[in-house]
mmCIF file of C-alpha atoms in Angstrom:
data_model
loop_
_atom_site.group_PDB
_atom_site.id
_atom_site.type_symbol
_atom_site.label_atom_id
_atom_site.label_comp_id
_atom_site.label_asym_id
_atom_site.label_seq_id
_atom_site.Cartn_x
_atom_site.Cartn_y
_atom_site.Cartn_z
ATOM 1 C CA MET A 1 -70.781 153.388 27.190
ATOM 2 C CA GLU A 2 -73.123 155.826 28.837
ATOM 3 C CA THR A 3 -76.840 155.352 28.795
ATOM 4 C CA GLN A 4 -79.034 157.659 26.846
ATOM 5 C CA GLY A 5 -81.727 159.402 28.761
ATOM 6 C CA GLU A 6 -82.924 162.821 29.615
ATOM 7 C CA GLY A 7 -79.887 165.091 29.699
ATOM 8 C CA TRP A 8 -77.551 162.313 28.577
ATOM 9 C CA THR A 9 -75.849 161.957 25.213
ATOM 10 C CA GLU A 10 -74.227 158.962 23.653
ATOM 11 C CA ILE A 11 -70.462 159.035 23.469
ATOM 12 C CA THR A 12 -69.100 157.387 20.357
ATOM 13 C CA PRO A 13 -65.839 155.426 20.201
ATOM 14 C CA SER A 14 -64.070 158.523 18.797
ATOM 15 C CA GLY A 15 -65.122 160.460 21.863
ATOM 16 C CA ILE A 16 -67.319 162.931 19.946
ATOM 17 C CA THR A 17 -70.849 163.334 21.210
ATOM 18 C CA GLN A 18 -73.715 162.841 18.789
ATOM 19 C CA PRO A 19 -75.181 166.396 19.029
ATOM 20 C CA TYR A 20 -71.712 167.882 18.370
ATOM 21 C CA ARG A 21 -71.346 165.702 15.276
ATOM 22 C CA GLN A 22 -74.750 166.896 14.002
ATOM 23 C CA ARG A 23 -73.829 170.561 14.565
ATOM 24 C CA LEU A 24 -70.503 170.020 12.815
ATOM 25 C CA PHE A 25 -72.257 168.376 9.844
ATOM 26 C CA ARG A 26 -74.790 171.244 9.616
ATOM 27 C CA ARG A 27 -72.037 173.859 9.726
ATOM 28 C CA CYS A 28 -70.012 172.109 7.024
ATOM 29 C CA TYR A 29 -73.119 171.723 4.874
ATOM 30 C CA ALA A 30 -74.043 175.413 5.343
ATOM 31 C CA GLY A 31 -70.459 176.411 4.508
ATOM 32 C CA LEU A 32 -70.487 174.377 1.305
ATOM 33 C CA VAL A 33 -73.848 175.857 0.271
ATOM 34 C CA LEU A 34 -72.537 179.382 0.975
ATOM 35 C CA LEU A 35 -69.358 178.675 -0.997
ATOM 36 C CA ALA A 36 -71.389 177.352 -3.949
ATOM 37 C CA CYS A 37 -73.615 180.457 -3.878
ATOM 38 C CA LEU A 38 -70.605 182.783 -3.803
ATOM 39 C CA ALA A 39 -68.972 180.920 -6.690
ATOM 40 C CA GLY A 40 -72.189 181.053 -8.712
ATOM 41 C CA GLY A 41 -72.589 184.756 -7.977
ATOM 42 C CA GLY A 42 -68.991 185.385 -8.991
ATOM 43 C CA VAL A 43 -69.544 183.627 -12.306
ATOM 44 C CA LEU A 44 -72.690 185.690 -12.963
ATOM 45 C CA VAL A 45 -70.958 188.975 -12.105
ATOM 46 C CA GLY A 46 -67.970 188.024 -14.267
ATOM 47 C CA ARG A 47 -70.155 187.275 -17.261
ATOM 48 C CA ALA A 48 -72.136 190.486 -16.787
ATOM 49 C CA LEU A 49 -68.962 192.579 -16.633
ATOM 50 C CA THR A 50 -67.447 190.855 -19.641
ATOM 51 C CA GLY A 51 -70.487 191.738 -21.716
ATOM 52 C CA SER A 52 -70.674 195.335 -20.528
ATOM 53 C CA LEU A 53 -67.016 196.339 -20.628
ATOM 54 C CA SER A 54 -66.213 198.115 -23.847
ATOM 55 C CA TYR A 55 -62.624 198.085 -24.953
ATOM 56 C CA TYR A 56 -61.639 199.975 -28.042
ATOM 57 C CA LEU A 57 -58.916 199.414 -30.571
ATOM 58 C CA THR A 58 -56.479 202.035 -31.719
ATOM 59 C CA PRO A 59 -55.894 202.562 -35.444
ATOM 60 C CA THR A 60 -52.472 200.899 -35.058
ATOM 61 C CA ALA A 61 -54.042 197.775 -33.518
ATOM 62 C CA LEU A 62 -56.741 197.645 -36.201
ATOM 63 C CA LEU A 63 -54.208 197.864 -39.016
ATOM 64 C CA ALA A 64 -51.808 195.363 -37.408
ATOM 65 C CA GLY A 65 -53.016 192.661 -39.801
ATOM 66 C CA GLY A 66 -53.295 188.923 -39.305
ATOM 67 C CA ALA A 67 -56.341 186.939 -38.239
ATOM 68 C CA ALA A 68 -57.509 189.655 -35.842
ATOM 69 C CA HIS A 69 -57.478 192.145 -38.723
ATOM 70 C CA GLN A 70 -59.791 189.912 -40.756
ATOM 71 C CA ALA A 71 -62.095 189.324 -37.760
ATOM 72 C CA TRP A 72 -63.020 193.021 -37.572
ATOM 73 C CA ALA A 73 -64.635 192.703 -41.004
ATOM 74 C CA VAL A 74 -67.370 190.491 -39.547
ATOM 75 C CA THR A 75 -67.278 191.344 -35.828
ATOM 76 C CA PRO A 76 -68.349 194.815 -34.687
ATOM 77 C CA CYS A 77 -65.680 196.582 -32.662
ATOM 78 C CA HIS A 78 -64.918 199.933 -31.065
ATOM 79 C CA LEU A 79 -62.245 202.140 -32.603
ATOM 80 C CA GLY A 80 -60.865 205.149 -30.735
ATOM 81 C CA GLY A 81 -58.540 207.965 -31.625
ATOM 82 C CA LEU A 82 -58.229 211.663 -32.400
ATOM 83 C CA VAL A 83 -60.019 213.270 -35.339
ATOM 84 C CA VAL A 84 -57.382 214.443 -37.829
ATOM 85 C CA ALA A 85 -57.477 218.193 -38.553
ATOM 86 C CA GLY A 86 -59.011 218.945 -41.956
ATOM 87 C CA SER A 87 -60.408 215.438 -42.399
ATOM 88 C CA ILE A 88 -64.103 216.022 -41.609
ATOM 89 C CA GLN A 89 -66.235 216.027 -44.772
ATOM 90 C CA HIS A 90 -70.032 216.268 -44.695
ATOM 91 C CA GLY A 91 -71.692 214.555 -47.660
ATOM 92 C CA ALA A 92 -74.995 215.603 -49.212
ATOM 93 C CA ASP A 93 -76.513 212.245 -48.234
ATOM 94 C CA GLY A 94 -75.827 212.865 -44.509
ATOM 95 C CA VAL A 95 -72.698 210.725 -44.419
ATOM 96 C CA VAL A 96 -69.769 212.189 -42.503
ATOM 97 C CA ALA A 97 -66.285 211.051 -43.495
ATOM 98 C CA PHE A 98 -63.303 211.714 -41.256
ATOM 99 C CA THR A 99 -60.007 210.149 -40.220
ATOM 100 C CA LEU A 100 -59.066 208.839 -36.770
ATOM 101 C CA THR A 101 -55.435 208.629 -35.692
ATOM 102 C CA ASP A 102 -53.470 207.485 -32.666
ATOM 103 C CA GLY A 103 -50.323 209.324 -33.742
ATOM 104 C CA HIS A 104 -48.854 206.289 -35.508
ATOM 105 C CA ALA A 105 -51.577 205.104 -37.896
ATOM 106 C CA SER A 106 -54.727 206.624 -39.382
ATOM 107 C CA VAL A 107 -58.025 205.009 -40.326
ATOM 108 C CA PRO A 108 -60.679 206.544 -42.608
ATOM 109 C CA VAL A 109 -64.165 206.418 -41.070
ATOM 110 C CA ARG A 110 -67.628 206.828 -42.609
ATOM 111 C CA TYR A 111 -70.616 207.501 -40.369
ATOM 112 C CA GLN A 112 -74.254 208.387 -40.934
ATOM 113 C CA GLY A 113 -76.293 209.543 -37.974
ATOM 114 C CA PRO A 114 -76.487 212.261 -35.348
ATOM 115 C CA ILE A 115 -73.246 214.128 -34.713
ATOM 116 C CA PRO A 116 -72.411 214.854 -31.034
ATOM 117 C CA ASP A 117 -71.836 218.518 -30.129
ATOM 118 C CA LEU A 118 -68.332 217.764 -28.834
ATOM 119 C CA PHE A 119 -67.251 216.170 -32.132
ATOM 120 C CA HIS A 120 -64.726 218.381 -33.940
ATOM 121 C CA GLU A 121 -61.225 218.268 -35.431
ATOM 122 C CA GLY A 122 -58.588 217.366 -32.870
ATOM 123 C CA SER A 123 -61.110 215.916 -30.413
ATOM 124 C CA GLY A 124 -61.205 212.339 -29.233
ATOM 125 C CA ALA A 125 -63.832 210.033 -30.695
ATOM 126 C CA ILE A 126 -64.891 206.414 -30.355
ATOM 127 C CA VAL A 127 -66.817 204.750 -33.161
ATOM 128 C CA THR A 128 -68.563 201.389 -33.213
ATOM 129 C CA GLY A 129 -68.797 199.497 -36.471
ATOM 130 C CA GLN A 130 -66.944 197.202 -38.845
ATOM 131 C CA TRP A 131 -63.823 197.308 -40.978
ATOM 132 C CA HIS A 132 -64.623 197.071 -44.701
ATOM 133 C CA CYS A 133 -62.261 196.668 -47.623
ATOM 134 C CA LEU A 134 -63.600 197.196 -51.116
ATOM 135 C CA PRO A 135 -62.563 194.691 -53.789
ATOM 136 C CA GLN A 136 -59.930 196.021 -56.159
ATOM 137 C CA ARG A 137 -61.086 196.364 -59.756
ATOM 138 C CA GLY A 138 -59.525 194.013 -62.255
ATOM 139 C CA SER A 139 -57.840 191.766 -59.661
ATOM 140 C CA ALA A 140 -59.618 188.719 -58.308
ATOM 141 C CA GLY A 141 -59.350 188.514 -54.526
ATOM 142 C CA ALA A 142 -57.238 191.661 -54.174
ATOM 143 C CA LYS A 143 -58.408 194.253 -51.683
ATOM 144 C CA GLY A 144 -58.818 197.888 -52.545
ATOM 145 C CA PRO A 145 -59.198 200.824 -50.187
ATOM 146 C CA CYS A 146 -60.432 200.014 -46.680
ATOM 147 C CA GLN A 147 -62.497 202.133 -44.310
ATOM 148 C CA PHE A 148 -64.249 201.787 -40.987
ATOM 149 C CA MET A 149 -68.046 201.848 -41.404
ATOM 150 C CA ALA A 150 -69.381 203.269 -38.134
ATOM 151 C CA ARG A 151 -72.933 202.892 -36.887
ATOM 152 C CA GLU A 152 -72.325 204.807 -33.636
ATOM 153 C CA LEU A 153 -70.192 207.867 -32.883
ATOM 154 C CA LEU A 154 -69.201 209.000 -29.398
ATOM 155 C CA ALA A 155 -67.203 212.157 -28.803
ATOM 156 C CA LYS A 156 -64.788 212.148 -25.890
ATOM 157 C CA HIS A 157 -64.594 215.332 -23.880
ATOM 158 C CA ASP A 158 -61.408 216.787 -22.479
ATOM 159 C CA GLU A 159 -60.591 215.388 -19.042
ATOM 160 C CA ARG A 160 -60.069 218.976 -17.880
ATOM 161 C CA TYR A 161 -63.686 219.862 -18.685
ATOM 162 C CA GLN A 162 -65.629 221.626 -15.954
ATOM 163 C CA PRO A 163 -69.194 222.855 -16.187
ATOM 164 C CA PRO A 164 -69.614 226.655 -16.355
ATOM 165 C CA ALA A 165 -70.926 226.750 -12.772
ATOM 166 C CA MET A 166 -67.621 225.300 -11.513
ATOM 167 C CA THR A 167 -65.558 227.637 -13.682
ATOM 168 C CA ASP A 168 -67.355 230.649 -12.170
ATOM 169 C CA ARG A 169 -66.133 229.742 -8.683
ATOM 170 C CA GLN A 170 -62.465 229.326 -9.512
ATOM 171 C CA PRO A 171 -60.052 232.116 -8.605
ATOM 172 C CA GLY A 172 -58.745 234.006 -11.599
ATOM 173 C CA SER A 173 -61.825 233.263 -13.688
ATOM 174 C CA LYS A 174 -63.117 236.244 -15.690
ATOM 175 C CA ARG A 175 -66.610 235.383 -14.543
ATOM 176 C CA ASN A 176 -65.414 235.429 -10.926
ATOM 177 C CA ALA A 177 -64.085 238.982 -11.200
ATOM 178 C CA ALA A 178 -65.764 241.700 -9.158
ATOM 179 C CA PRO A 179 -68.527 243.530 -11.016
ATOM 180 C CA SER A 180 -67.636 247.013 -12.237
ATOM 181 C CA ALA A 181 -70.750 248.557 -10.676
ATOM 182 C CA PRO A 182 -72.269 247.567 -7.355
ATOM 183 C CA LEU A 183 -75.329 245.383 -7.588
ATOM 184 C CA PRO A 184 -78.574 246.933 -6.306
ATOM 185 C CA LEU A 185 -79.840 245.512 -3.050
ATOM 186 C CA ALA A 186 -83.313 244.068 -3.040
ATOM 187 C CA THR A 187 -85.686 245.781 -0.658
ATOM 188 C CA PRO A 188 -88.640 243.947 0.795
ATOM 189 C CA HIS A 189 -92.087 245.139 -0.235
ATOM 190 C CA HIS A 190 -94.519 245.667 2.611
ATOM 191 C CA GLY A 191 -98.059 245.450 2.157
#
């Protein structure tokens, strides 16, 4: 065994010096702390994304039935589809009724609130609300007509949409055509 003094370190039976063992312990401890922080951060990011991601159902999925079908009566959900041509009806009380379809199934929707400018027949729309079935008259427990009661309406724009400024710059655009008369040149005013 070596003596411990200035410049000397104690050698343990395993042959590892004491300062090396301390550095190794500190590095392992720092690595575990870093790993715990990364795991905690990952959990926080995962929870934040889960709450902010908005999936929407199609009319086919909403009408599929079963326990999920009944859950939409109490749990708000997003429903997306195309507005059926001829289905938009504006009521005197400000309620707008229309039908959303995904090509396989259709769902009647009622909404009261501001209507987006891009909302029209044949356009895509996403509504947030709940699925309601009215009780059928004369039959206990039987369900009558069902409709989606929306509290929010979002209109989807065409993925080919370009602002007018971009359309002006494209070749073949009517706005990009040469003017029929030359434009006057501005002359500087002196004095």
